[in-house]
mmCIF file of C-alpha atoms in Angstrom:
data_model
loop_
_atom_site.group_PDB
_atom_site.id
_atom_site.type_symbol
_atom_site.label_atom_id
_atom_site.label_comp_id
_atom_site.label_asym_id
_atom_site.label_seq_id
_atom_site.Cartn_x
_atom_site.Cartn_y
_atom_site.Cartn_z
ATOM 1 C CA UNK A 1 0.000 0.000 0.000
ATOM 2 C CA UNK A 2 1.255 3.490 -0.889
ATOM 3 C CA UNK A 3 1.295 5.620 2.266
ATOM 4 C CA UNK A 4 2.086 8.796 0.339
ATOM 5 C CA UNK A 5 -0.743 11.042 -0.833
ATOM 6 C CA UNK A 6 -0.217 12.417 -4.338
ATOM 7 C CA UNK A 7 0.514 16.154 -4.718
ATOM 8 C CA UNK A 8 -2.704 16.693 -6.674
ATOM 9 C CA UNK A 9 -4.730 15.196 -3.808
ATOM 10 C CA UNK A 10 -2.893 17.394 -1.323
ATOM 11 C CA UNK A 11 -3.789 20.361 -3.526
ATOM 12 C CA UNK A 12 -7.411 19.207 -3.474
ATOM 13 C CA UNK A 13 -7.320 19.177 0.336
ATOM 14 C CA UNK A 14 -5.990 22.735 0.329
ATOM 15 C CA UNK A 15 -8.783 23.772 -2.047
ATOM 16 C CA UNK A 16 -11.461 22.303 0.210
ATOM 17 C CA UNK A 17 -9.918 23.865 3.315
ATOM 18 C CA UNK A 18 -9.800 27.299 1.683
ATOM 19 C CA UNK A 19 -13.393 26.962 0.522
ATOM 20 C CA UNK A 20 -14.605 26.158 4.033
ATOM 21 C CA UNK A 21 -12.665 29.052 5.558
ATOM 22 C CA UNK A 22 -14.147 31.440 3.012
ATOM 23 C CA UNK A 23 -17.716 30.182 2.651
ATOM 24 C CA UNK A 24 -18.865 28.734 5.973
ATOM 25 C CA UNK A 25 -20.280 31.476 8.265
ATOM 26 C CA UNK A 26 -18.207 32.102 11.391
ATOM 27 C CA UNK A 27 -21.169 31.792 13.749
ATOM 28 C CA UNK A 28 -21.975 28.342 12.356
ATOM 29 C CA UNK A 29 -18.354 27.228 12.785
ATOM 30 C CA UNK A 30 -18.360 28.495 16.352
ATOM 31 C CA UNK A 31 -21.510 26.582 17.229
ATOM 32 C CA UNK A 32 -19.988 23.543 15.552
ATOM 33 C CA UNK A 33 -17.247 23.566 18.170
ATOM 34 C CA UNK A 34 -19.830 23.288 20.909
ATOM 35 C CA UNK A 35 -21.872 20.279 19.977
ATOM 36 C CA UNK A 36 -21.646 16.973 18.126
ATOM 37 C CA UNK A 37 -25.267 17.344 17.004
ATOM 38 C CA UNK A 38 -25.826 20.381 14.810
ATOM 39 C CA UNK A 39 -28.915 22.565 14.830
ATOM 40 C CA UNK A 40 -31.179 21.945 11.845
ATOM 41 C CA UNK A 41 -31.001 25.521 10.567
ATOM 42 C CA UNK A 42 -27.197 25.447 10.580
ATOM 43 C CA UNK A 43 -27.247 22.220 8.585
ATOM 44 C CA UNK A 44 -29.708 23.667 6.065
ATOM 45 C CA UNK A 45 -27.691 26.845 5.513
ATOM 46 C CA UNK A 46 -24.429 24.940 5.071
ATOM 47 C CA UNK A 47 -25.898 22.309 2.770
ATOM 48 C CA UNK A 48 -27.333 24.990 0.506
ATOM 49 C CA UNK A 49 -23.895 26.605 0.304
ATOM 50 C CA UNK A 50 -22.355 23.251 -0.594
ATOM 51 C CA UNK A 51 -25.101 22.486 -3.092
ATOM 52 C CA UNK A 52 -24.354 25.662 -5.072
ATOM 53 C CA UNK A 53 -20.931 24.135 -5.726
ATOM 54 C CA UNK A 54 -22.311 20.653 -6.391
ATOM 55 C CA UNK A 55 -20.740 19.341 -3.207
ATOM 56 C CA UNK A 56 -23.626 18.438 -0.902
ATOM 57 C CA UNK A 57 -23.616 14.740 -1.900
ATOM 58 C CA UNK A 58 -20.239 13.949 -3.499
ATOM 59 C CA UNK A 59 -20.669 10.183 -3.124
ATOM 60 C CA UNK A 60 -23.885 10.052 -5.194
ATOM 61 C CA UNK A 61 -23.781 9.237 -8.931
ATOM 62 C CA UNK A 62 -23.106 12.343 -11.001
ATOM 63 C CA UNK A 63 -26.473 12.157 -12.761
ATOM 64 C CA UNK A 64 -28.202 12.697 -9.409
ATOM 65 C CA UNK A 65 -26.038 15.545 -8.144
ATOM 66 C CA UNK A 66 -22.876 13.755 -7.045
ATOM 67 C CA UNK A 67 -19.276 14.254 -8.122
ATOM 68 C CA UNK A 68 -16.714 12.127 -9.936
ATOM 69 C CA UNK A 69 -14.222 12.376 -7.090
ATOM 70 C CA UNK A 70 -12.066 9.377 -6.241
ATOM 71 C CA UNK A 71 -12.721 7.499 -2.963
ATOM 72 C CA UNK A 72 -9.702 9.260 -1.463
ATOM 73 C CA UNK A 73 -10.982 12.717 -2.415
ATOM 74 C CA UNK A 74 -14.413 11.963 -0.988
ATOM 75 C CA UNK A 75 -12.686 10.996 2.250
ATOM 76 C CA UNK A 76 -10.528 14.130 2.213
ATOM 77 C CA UNK A 77 -13.648 16.246 1.722
ATOM 78 C CA UNK A 78 -15.398 14.690 4.719
ATOM 79 C CA UNK A 79 -12.205 14.936 6.765
ATOM 80 C CA UNK A 80 -11.868 18.659 6.100
ATOM 81 C CA UNK A 81 -15.529 19.292 6.959
ATOM 82 C CA UNK A 82 -15.011 17.655 10.333
ATOM 83 C CA UNK A 83 -11.662 19.331 10.919
ATOM 84 C CA UNK A 84 -13.309 22.744 10.560
ATOM 85 C CA UNK A 85 -16.297 21.696 12.700
ATOM 86 C CA UNK A 86 -18.827 22.540 10.028
ATOM 87 C CA UNK A 87 -22.347 21.228 10.748
ATOM 88 C CA UNK A 88 -22.761 17.464 10.644
ATOM 89 C CA UNK A 89 -24.932 16.932 7.564
ATOM 90 C CA UNK A 90 -28.177 14.962 7.396
ATOM 91 C CA UNK A 91 -26.404 11.626 7.207
ATOM 92 C CA UNK A 92 -29.586 9.540 7.161
ATOM 93 C CA UNK A 93 -30.650 11.218 3.927
ATOM 94 C CA UNK A 94 -27.268 11.665 2.238
ATOM 95 C CA UNK A 95 -25.420 8.488 3.180
ATOM 96 C CA UNK A 96 -28.236 5.984 3.687
ATOM 97 C CA UNK A 97 -31.468 6.821 1.873
ATOM 98 C CA UNK A 98 -29.916 8.673 -1.073
ATOM 99 C CA UNK A 99 -27.879 5.729 -2.426
ATOM 100 C CA UNK A 100 -30.909 3.423 -2.080
ATOM 101 C CA UNK A 101 -33.098 5.841 -4.046
ATOM 102 C CA UNK A 102 -30.424 6.203 -6.714
ATOM 103 C CA UNK A 103 -30.109 2.427 -7.078
ATOM 104 C CA UNK A 104 -33.660 1.146 -6.550
ATOM 105 C CA UNK A 105 -36.071 4.095 -6.616
ATOM 106 C CA UNK A 106 -38.383 4.840 -9.516
ATOM 107 C CA UNK A 107 -37.816 7.863 -11.729
ATOM 108 C CA UNK A 108 -40.767 9.578 -10.045
ATOM 109 C CA UNK A 109 -39.358 8.875 -6.577
ATOM 110 C CA UNK A 110 -35.919 10.169 -7.514
ATOM 111 C CA UNK A 111 -37.408 13.338 -9.011
ATOM 112 C CA UNK A 112 -39.523 13.957 -5.913
ATOM 113 C CA UNK A 113 -37.149 13.051 -3.102
ATOM 114 C CA UNK A 114 -33.536 13.566 -4.210
ATOM 115 C CA UNK A 115 -33.438 17.355 -4.925
ATOM 116 C CA UNK A 116 -34.806 18.398 -1.482
ATOM 117 C CA UNK A 117 -32.148 16.209 0.161
ATOM 118 C CA UNK A 118 -29.368 18.117 -1.604
ATOM 119 C CA UNK A 119 -30.601 21.424 -0.160
ATOM 120 C CA UNK A 120 -31.812 19.990 3.175
ATOM 121 C CA UNK A 121 -35.264 21.400 2.530
ATOM 122 C CA UNK A 122 -36.529 17.984 3.637
ATOM 123 C CA UNK A 123 -35.003 16.205 6.642
ATOM 124 C CA UNK A 124 -35.080 12.404 6.934
ATOM 125 C CA UNK A 125 -34.775 9.947 9.790
ATOM 126 C CA UNK A 126 -34.249 6.185 9.774
ATOM 127 C CA UNK A 127 -36.929 3.823 11.103
ATOM 128 C CA UNK A 128 -35.182 0.494 11.537
ATOM 129 C CA UNK A 129 -34.727 -0.376 15.235
ATOM 130 C CA UNK A 130 -37.675 -1.494 17.345
ATOM 131 C CA UNK A 131 -38.036 -2.262 21.075
ATOM 132 C CA UNK A 132 -37.483 -5.978 20.351
ATOM 133 C CA UNK A 133 -35.560 -5.643 17.098
ATOM 134 C CA UNK A 134 -32.385 -3.632 17.423
ATOM 135 C CA UNK A 135 -29.370 -5.327 15.918
ATOM 136 C CA UNK A 136 -31.628 -8.267 14.983
ATOM 137 C CA UNK A 137 -33.695 -6.444 12.356
ATOM 138 C CA UNK A 138 -35.140 -9.673 10.982
ATOM 139 C CA UNK A 139 -37.417 -9.861 14.021
ATOM 140 C CA UNK A 140 -39.073 -6.466 13.440
ATOM 141 C CA UNK A 141 -42.847 -6.348 13.946
ATOM 142 C CA UNK A 142 -44.027 -3.039 12.481
ATOM 143 C CA UNK A 143 -46.424 -4.113 9.759
ATOM 144 C CA UNK A 144 -47.771 -2.497 6.609
ATOM 145 C CA UNK A 145 -50.892 -4.065 5.149
ATOM 146 C CA UNK A 146 -51.905 -3.160 1.605
ATOM 147 C CA UNK A 147 -55.439 -1.803 1.420
ATOM 148 C CA UNK A 148 -56.300 -0.601 -2.077
ATOM 149 C CA UNK A 149 -53.886 2.148 -3.055
ATOM 150 C CA UNK A 150 -52.484 2.579 0.475
ATOM 151 C CA UNK A 151 -50.471 0.664 3.024
ATOM 152 C CA UNK A 152 -51.810 0.785 6.586
ATOM 153 C CA UNK A 153 -48.883 0.893 9.012
ATOM 154 C CA UNK A 154 -49.000 -0.155 12.667
ATOM 155 C CA UNK A 155 -46.172 -0.611 15.134
ATOM 156 C CA UNK A 156 -43.319 1.388 16.608
ATOM 157 C CA UNK A 157 -39.680 2.332 16.127
ATOM 158 C CA UNK A 158 -37.159 3.333 18.778
ATOM 159 C CA UNK A 159 -33.793 5.145 19.010
ATOM 160 C CA UNK A 160 -34.840 7.161 15.965
ATOM 161 C CA UNK A 161 -32.179 9.846 15.574
ATOM 162 C CA UNK A 162 -33.392 13.410 14.869
ATOM 163 C CA UNK A 163 -37.009 12.324 14.339
ATOM 164 C CA UNK A 164 -38.063 15.577 16.045
ATOM 165 C CA UNK A 165 -36.367 17.433 13.150
ATOM 166 C CA UNK A 166 -37.585 15.108 10.419
ATOM 167 C CA UNK A 167 -40.185 15.653 7.727
ATOM 168 C CA UNK A 168 -40.044 12.061 6.479
ATOM 169 C CA UNK A 169 -38.954 8.660 7.775
ATOM 170 C CA UNK A 170 -37.736 5.695 5.717
ATOM 171 C CA UNK A 171 -38.775 2.535 7.493
ATOM 172 C CA UNK A 172 -38.455 -1.210 7.281
ATOM 173 C CA UNK A 173 -41.921 -2.729 7.646
ATOM 174 C CA UNK A 174 -43.327 -6.239 7.424
ATOM 175 C CA UNK A 175 -45.617 -6.528 4.406
ATOM 176 C CA UNK A 176 -45.893 -10.342 4.368
ATOM 177 C CA UNK A 177 -46.746 -11.856 7.728
ATOM 178 C CA UNK A 178 -46.385 -15.456 6.535
ATOM 179 C CA UNK A 179 -43.038 -15.287 4.728
ATOM 180 C CA UNK A 180 -39.667 -16.040 6.271
ATOM 181 C CA UNK A 181 -38.487 -13.092 8.432
ATOM 182 C CA UNK A 182 -36.089 -11.533 5.926
ATOM 183 C CA UNK A 183 -38.337 -12.164 2.912
ATOM 184 C CA UNK A 184 -41.430 -10.409 4.270
ATOM 185 C CA UNK A 185 -39.774 -7.000 4.879
ATOM 186 C CA UNK A 186 -40.274 -3.947 2.652
ATOM 187 C CA UNK A 187 -38.740 -0.456 2.438
ATOM 188 C CA UNK A 188 -41.331 2.311 2.807
ATOM 189 C CA UNK A 189 -41.145 6.129 2.751
ATOM 190 C CA UNK A 190 -43.526 7.782 5.234
ATOM 191 C CA UNK A 191 -44.457 11.432 5.761
ATOM 192 C CA UNK A 192 -43.836 11.847 9.481
ATOM 193 C CA UNK A 193 -46.655 14.399 9.710
ATOM 194 C CA UNK A 194 -49.206 11.779 8.676
ATOM 195 C CA UNK A 195 -52.264 11.226 10.858
ATOM 196 C CA UNK A 196 -51.616 8.446 13.352
ATOM 197 C CA UNK A 197 -47.901 9.096 13.956
ATOM 198 C CA UNK A 198 -46.793 10.038 17.461
ATOM 199 C CA UNK A 199 -43.274 11.053 18.493
ATOM 200 C CA UNK A 200 -42.009 10.650 22.042
ATOM 201 C CA UNK A 201 -38.615 12.137 22.943
ATOM 202 C CA UNK A 202 -35.901 10.056 24.620
ATOM 203 C CA UNK A 203 -33.730 12.354 26.734
ATOM 204 C CA UNK A 204 -30.229 10.961 27.002
ATOM 205 C CA UNK A 205 -27.716 11.085 29.829
ATOM 206 C CA UNK A 206 -26.079 14.197 28.352
ATOM 207 C CA UNK A 207 -29.413 16.043 28.804
ATOM 208 C CA UNK A 208 -29.706 16.283 25.032
ATOM 209 C CA UNK A 209 -32.506 15.342 22.664
ATOM 210 C CA UNK A 210 -31.397 13.397 19.623
ATOM 211 C CA UNK A 211 -33.359 10.160 20.017
ATOM 212 C CA UNK A 212 -37.064 9.438 19.800
ATOM 213 C CA UNK A 213 -39.710 6.757 19.791
ATOM 214 C CA UNK A 214 -42.059 6.741 16.795
ATOM 215 C CA UNK A 215 -45.507 5.126 17.012
ATOM 216 C CA UNK A 216 -47.693 4.220 14.009
ATOM 217 C CA UNK A 217 -51.444 3.821 14.547
ATOM 218 C CA UNK A 218 -53.272 2.942 11.321
ATOM 219 C CA UNK A 219 -51.065 5.328 9.323
ATOM 220 C CA UNK A 220 -52.016 5.454 5.639
ATOM 221 C CA UNK A 221 -49.081 5.526 3.223
ATOM 222 C CA UNK A 222 -49.548 5.690 -0.569
ATOM 223 C CA UNK A 223 -48.310 2.483 -2.168
ATOM 224 C CA UNK A 224 -46.171 4.519 -4.590
ATOM 225 C CA UNK A 225 -43.948 5.249 -1.564
ATOM 226 C CA UNK A 226 -42.739 1.648 -1.615
ATOM 227 C CA UNK A 227 -39.125 1.466 -2.766
ATOM 228 C CA UNK A 228 -38.538 -1.208 -5.377
ATOM 229 C CA UNK A 229 -40.433 -4.452 -4.853
ATOM 230 C CA UNK A 230 -42.410 -5.583 -1.837
ATOM 231 C CA UNK A 231 -40.465 -8.091 0.236
ATOM 232 C CA UNK A 232 -37.076 -6.811 -0.908
ATOM 233 C CA UNK A 233 -36.530 -4.427 2.004
ATOM 234 C CA UNK A 234 -33.956 -6.692 3.614
ATOM 235 C CA UNK A 235 -31.810 -6.612 0.482
ATOM 236 C CA UNK A 236 -32.129 -2.836 0.190
ATOM 237 C CA UNK A 237 -31.189 -2.436 3.856
ATOM 238 C CA UNK A 238 -28.047 -4.533 3.344
ATOM 239 C CA UNK A 239 -27.159 -2.370 0.352
ATOM 240 C CA UNK A 240 -27.729 0.726 2.477
ATOM 241 C CA UNK A 241 -25.453 -0.554 5.209
ATOM 242 C CA UNK A 242 -22.589 -1.083 2.749
ATOM 243 C CA UNK A 243 -22.422 2.724 2.542
ATOM 244 C CA UNK A 244 -21.553 2.737 6.253
ATOM 245 C CA UNK A 245 -18.450 0.620 5.700
ATOM 246 C CA UNK A 246 -16.050 3.462 6.429
ATOM 247 C CA UNK A 247 -18.222 6.207 7.927
ATOM 248 C CA UNK A 248 -19.043 3.949 10.871
ATOM 249 C CA UNK A 249 -15.384 4.194 11.914
ATOM 250 C CA UNK A 250 -15.974 7.957 12.578
ATOM 251 C CA UNK A 251 -12.267 8.604 12.006
ATOM 252 C CA UNK A 252 -12.641 12.277 11.110
ATOM 253 C CA UNK A 253 -14.635 12.936 14.272
ATOM 254 C CA UNK A 254 -12.098 11.160 16.452
ATOM 255 C CA UNK A 255 -9.146 12.968 14.845
ATOM 256 C CA UNK A 256 -10.824 16.257 15.630
ATOM 257 C CA UNK A 257 -11.473 15.080 19.188
ATOM 258 C CA UNK A 258 -7.751 14.376 19.590
ATOM 259 C CA UNK A 259 -6.983 17.961 18.552
ATOM 260 C CA UNK A 260 -9.438 19.102 21.188
ATOM 261 C CA UNK A 261 -7.828 16.900 23.843
ATOM 262 C CA UNK A 262 -4.399 18.285 23.007
ATOM 263 C CA UNK A 263 -5.676 21.859 23.172
ATOM 264 C CA UNK A 264 -7.394 21.362 26.530
ATOM 265 C CA UNK A 265 -4.411 19.540 28.007
ATOM 266 C CA UNK A 266 -2.147 22.451 27.057
ATOM 267 C CA UNK A 267 -4.578 24.894 28.669
ATOM 268 C CA UNK A 268 -5.335 23.007 31.863
ATOM 269 C CA UNK A 269 -2.577 22.505 34.379
ATOM 270 C CA UNK A 270 -1.498 19.628 36.609
ATOM 271 C CA UNK A 271 0.369 21.538 39.285
ATOM 272 C CA UNK A 272 3.300 23.538 37.883
ATOM 273 C CA UNK A 273 3.101 22.104 34.356
ATOM 274 C CA UNK A 274 0.374 21.733 31.776
ATOM 275 C CA UNK A 275 -1.507 18.472 31.720
ATOM 276 C CA UNK A 276 0.053 17.745 28.317
ATOM 277 C CA UNK A 277 3.451 17.592 30.008
ATOM 278 C CA UNK A 278 2.294 15.135 32.652
ATOM 279 C CA UNK A 279 3.832 11.776 31.569
ATOM 280 C CA UNK A 280 0.871 9.525 32.312
ATOM 281 C CA UNK A 281 -1.610 11.725 30.448
ATOM 282 C CA UNK A 282 0.783 12.373 27.547
ATOM 283 C CA UNK A 283 1.258 8.616 27.139
ATOM 284 C CA UNK A 284 -2.490 7.999 26.962
ATOM 285 C CA UNK A 285 -2.910 10.720 24.346
ATOM 286 C CA UNK A 286 0.020 9.464 22.246
ATOM 287 C CA UNK A 287 -1.260 5.884 22.329
ATOM 288 C CA UNK A 288 -4.742 6.976 21.307
ATOM 289 C CA UNK A 289 -3.412 9.062 18.428
ATOM 290 C CA UNK A 290 -1.257 6.196 17.137
ATOM 291 C CA UNK A 291 -4.229 3.823 17.192
ATOM 292 C CA UNK A 292 -6.416 6.328 15.336
ATOM 293 C CA UNK A 293 -3.747 6.779 12.644
ATOM 294 C CA UNK A 294 -3.564 3.007 12.215
ATOM 295 C CA UNK A 295 -7.342 2.774 11.875
ATOM 296 C CA UNK A 296 -7.382 5.619 9.363
ATOM 297 C CA UNK A 297 -5.075 3.672 7.054
ATOM 298 C CA UNK A 298 -7.307 0.647 7.450
ATOM 299 C CA UNK A 299 -10.186 2.846 6.298
ATOM 300 C CA UNK A 300 -8.096 3.949 3.311
ATOM 301 C CA UNK A 301 -7.579 0.311 2.392
ATOM 302 C CA UNK A 302 -11.334 -0.370 2.442
ATOM 303 C CA UNK A 303 -12.009 2.774 0.411
ATOM 304 C CA UNK A 304 -9.800 1.425 -2.349
ATOM 305 C CA UNK A 305 -11.170 -2.119 -2.225
ATOM 306 C CA UNK A 306 -13.475 -2.997 -5.088
ATOM 307 C CA UNK A 307 -17.188 -3.487 -4.529
ATOM 308 C CA UNK A 308 -16.680 -7.133 -5.491
ATOM 309 C CA UNK A 309 -14.465 -7.672 -2.430
ATOM 310 C CA UNK A 310 -16.390 -10.390 -0.572
ATOM 311 C CA UNK A 311 -14.687 -9.582 2.731
ATOM 312 C CA UNK A 312 -15.583 -5.893 2.686
ATOM 313 C CA UNK A 313 -18.706 -6.126 4.844
ATOM 314 C CA UNK A 314 -16.920 -8.194 7.475
ATOM 315 C CA UNK A 315 -14.019 -5.731 7.435
ATOM 316 C CA UNK A 316 -16.590 -2.980 7.953
ATOM 317 C CA UNK A 317 -17.479 -4.657 11.243
ATOM 318 C CA UNK A 318 -13.827 -4.430 12.276
ATOM 319 C CA UNK A 319 -13.798 -0.715 11.440
ATOM 320 C CA UNK A 320 -17.026 -0.053 13.297
ATOM 321 C CA UNK A 321 -15.912 -2.042 16.346
ATOM 322 C CA UNK A 322 -12.522 -0.363 16.580
ATOM 323 C CA UNK A 323 -13.768 3.069 15.571
ATOM 324 C CA UNK A 324 -16.490 3.150 18.207
ATOM 325 C CA UNK A 325 -14.034 2.129 20.920
ATOM 326 C CA UNK A 326 -11.561 4.868 19.961
ATOM 327 C CA UNK A 327 -14.331 7.462 19.667
ATOM 328 C CA UNK A 328 -15.452 6.711 23.193
ATOM 329 C CA UNK A 329 -11.893 6.838 24.522
ATOM 330 C CA UNK A 330 -11.240 10.205 22.852
ATOM 331 C CA UNK A 331 -14.364 11.751 24.373
ATOM 332 C CA UNK A 332 -13.506 10.446 27.830
ATOM 333 C CA UNK A 333 -9.935 11.711 27.520
ATOM 334 C CA UNK A 334 -11.239 15.175 26.583
ATOM 335 C CA UNK A 335 -13.360 15.133 29.732
ATOM 336 C CA UNK A 336 -10.275 14.146 31.726
ATOM 337 C CA UNK A 337 -8.315 16.994 30.150
ATOM 338 C CA UNK A 338 -11.067 19.454 31.054
ATOM 339 C CA UNK A 339 -11.045 18.182 34.621
ATOM 340 C CA UNK A 340 -13.130 19.937 37.271
ATOM 341 C CA UNK A 341 -14.032 22.674 34.815
ATOM 342 C CA UNK A 342 -16.429 20.194 33.257
ATOM 343 C CA UNK A 343 -18.965 20.669 36.038
ATOM 344 C CA UNK A 344 -19.487 24.263 34.878
ATOM 345 C CA UNK A 345 -20.873 23.199 31.500
ATOM 346 C CA UNK A 346 -24.598 23.381 30.974
ATOM 347 C CA UNK A 347 -27.162 23.114 28.210
ATOM 348 C CA UNK A 348 -29.584 25.926 27.513
ATOM 349 C CA UNK A 349 -33.282 25.427 26.610
ATOM 350 C CA UNK A 350 -32.434 25.614 22.892
ATOM 351 C CA UNK A 351 -30.191 22.563 23.241
ATOM 352 C CA UNK A 352 -26.875 24.406 22.785
ATOM 353 C CA UNK A 353 -24.092 23.751 25.269
ATOM 354 C CA UNK A 354 -22.849 26.872 27.007
ATOM 355 C CA UNK A 355 -20.637 27.682 29.971
ATOM 356 C CA UNK A 356 -21.739 28.808 33.401
ATOM 357 C CA UNK A 357 -20.498 30.984 34.879
ATOM 358 C CA UNK A 358 -18.494 32.833 32.208
ATOM 359 C CA UNK A 359 -15.867 34.397 34.458
ATOM 360 C CA UNK A 360 -14.024 31.326 35.719
ATOM 361 C CA UNK A 361 -11.147 31.792 33.292
ATOM 362 C CA UNK A 362 -9.308 29.222 31.162
ATOM 363 C CA UNK A 363 -10.270 26.815 29.811
ATOM 364 C CA UNK A 364 -13.899 27.776 30.405
ATOM 365 C CA UNK A 365 -13.499 30.932 28.343
ATOM 366 C CA UNK A 366 -12.518 28.680 25.426
ATOM 367 C CA UNK A 367 -14.986 27.366 22.834
ATOM 368 C CA UNK A 368 -13.199 24.016 22.909
ATOM 369 C CA UNK A 369 -14.389 23.418 26.468
ATOM 370 C CA UNK A 370 -18.092 23.709 25.700
ATOM 371 C CA UNK A 371 -19.994 20.448 25.416
ATOM 372 C CA UNK A 372 -17.063 18.227 26.393
ATOM 373 C CA UNK A 373 -18.808 16.629 29.378
ATOM 374 C CA UNK A 374 -22.045 16.088 27.466
ATOM 375 C CA UNK A 375 -20.166 14.529 24.553
ATOM 376 C CA UNK A 376 -18.305 12.165 26.872
ATOM 377 C CA UNK A 377 -21.645 10.978 28.234
ATOM 378 C CA UNK A 378 -23.233 10.616 24.799
ATOM 379 C CA UNK A 379 -20.289 8.694 23.359
ATOM 380 C CA UNK A 380 -20.884 5.920 25.893
ATOM 381 C CA UNK A 381 -23.410 4.696 23.345
ATOM 382 C CA UNK A 382 -21.020 4.429 20.384
ATOM 383 C CA UNK A 383 -20.383 0.749 21.048
ATOM 384 C CA UNK A 384 -24.149 0.121 20.979
ATOM 385 C CA UNK A 385 -25.717 2.145 18.174
ATOM 386 C CA UNK A 386 -25.149 1.244 14.534
ATOM 387 C CA UNK A 387 -24.707 -2.392 15.509
ATOM 388 C CA UNK A 388 -23.562 -3.311 19.016
ATOM 389 C CA UNK A 389 -19.984 -4.454 19.578
ATOM 390 C CA UNK A 390 -21.202 -7.954 20.450
ATOM 391 C CA UNK A 391 -22.934 -8.201 17.069
ATOM 392 C CA UNK A 392 -19.836 -6.915 15.243
ATOM 393 C CA UNK A 393 -17.674 -9.517 16.980
ATOM 394 C CA UNK A 394 -20.094 -12.253 15.928
ATOM 395 C CA UNK A 395 -19.896 -11.089 12.299
ATOM 396 C CA UNK A 396 -16.087 -11.012 12.477
ATOM 397 C CA UNK A 397 -15.970 -14.470 14.053
ATOM 398 C CA UNK A 398 -18.219 -15.966 11.400
ATOM 399 C CA UNK A 399 -17.109 -14.153 8.264
ATOM 400 C CA UNK A 400 -13.385 -13.676 8.834
ATOM 401 C CA UNK A 401 -12.345 -16.318 11.369
ATOM 402 C CA UNK A 402 -14.767 -19.007 10.181
ATOM 403 C CA UNK A 403 -15.928 -19.817 13.699
#
């Protein structure tokens, strides 16, 4: 493997970095330093700026608004967005639903749903997990019964990220109650404002609202909102998840977290020296950074593997498993670097993390300190969501080790 990045790709990185510095509003960047979860309006503004340059969905096919960038350049683009702390884009729509629509949607569905995703005029959430069907999606119970020109949907979804922002939800539903579990599942697009849908917030340990329960009570959904063929939802979901092969490693987020840890450790002091100069802490930070660099090159390898690589999905489990562990460690190390100052962080009624009081001095006067404690709490879930670590280990054991 060539560990050197070509000069033209380095020039591309410089171009992206300059664009972000010039085009992304300063107030949006500043808020991006405070919180892992971006406000919807910030996401919309930034996506519309990107869309004017044809950059809001670079991994889509060019005929639907994507770019012809190489896998490396797509990665560099995402890496620079995270480095600058621009808003985290509507990943459910861009990375998950969009590729499915491009591959399996009808022309009418693509025309209706793809353009508003590019501008974030329509926000999507993912309705997969259920109270008794998390990592084991084949056991889902939400059903959709065809009645004339509509499906009637009943059931519930849980851990639905950003459903309180969403206009639409793409859901896996059971359309054949007698078929084998995987065969009877379909992929349905549902207007979340439909009569019969109820949202219930799930407040997390960081006092933030990102997760929700979604209940369906005789919700009528036009049958033209079915993606592809009935009963093929399991196949479409597997296709969707292949687009998480490298993003699930959250490398760009963790690299940015390491920068934050370093900054806080230079600001905070352990007696007469900065925390960064304290041997035990410096060793932990150096070890974490080395492990993240190693994982990043593993991601690069997967990016350059062909789609025909039969081991790619199993390798994705390795990336997700390792990436989630490192993400959690980075967030906890940032909280350790912040130290007792972390108790002065709070969240205002609008959901933005702020500091209280404001006159306690460094590092509380620093944007990098805001939201650190909340993020450390939230990241405890990284080894659960997106496929729990136990499930990833089972996939690795079966697909790679042959156990």
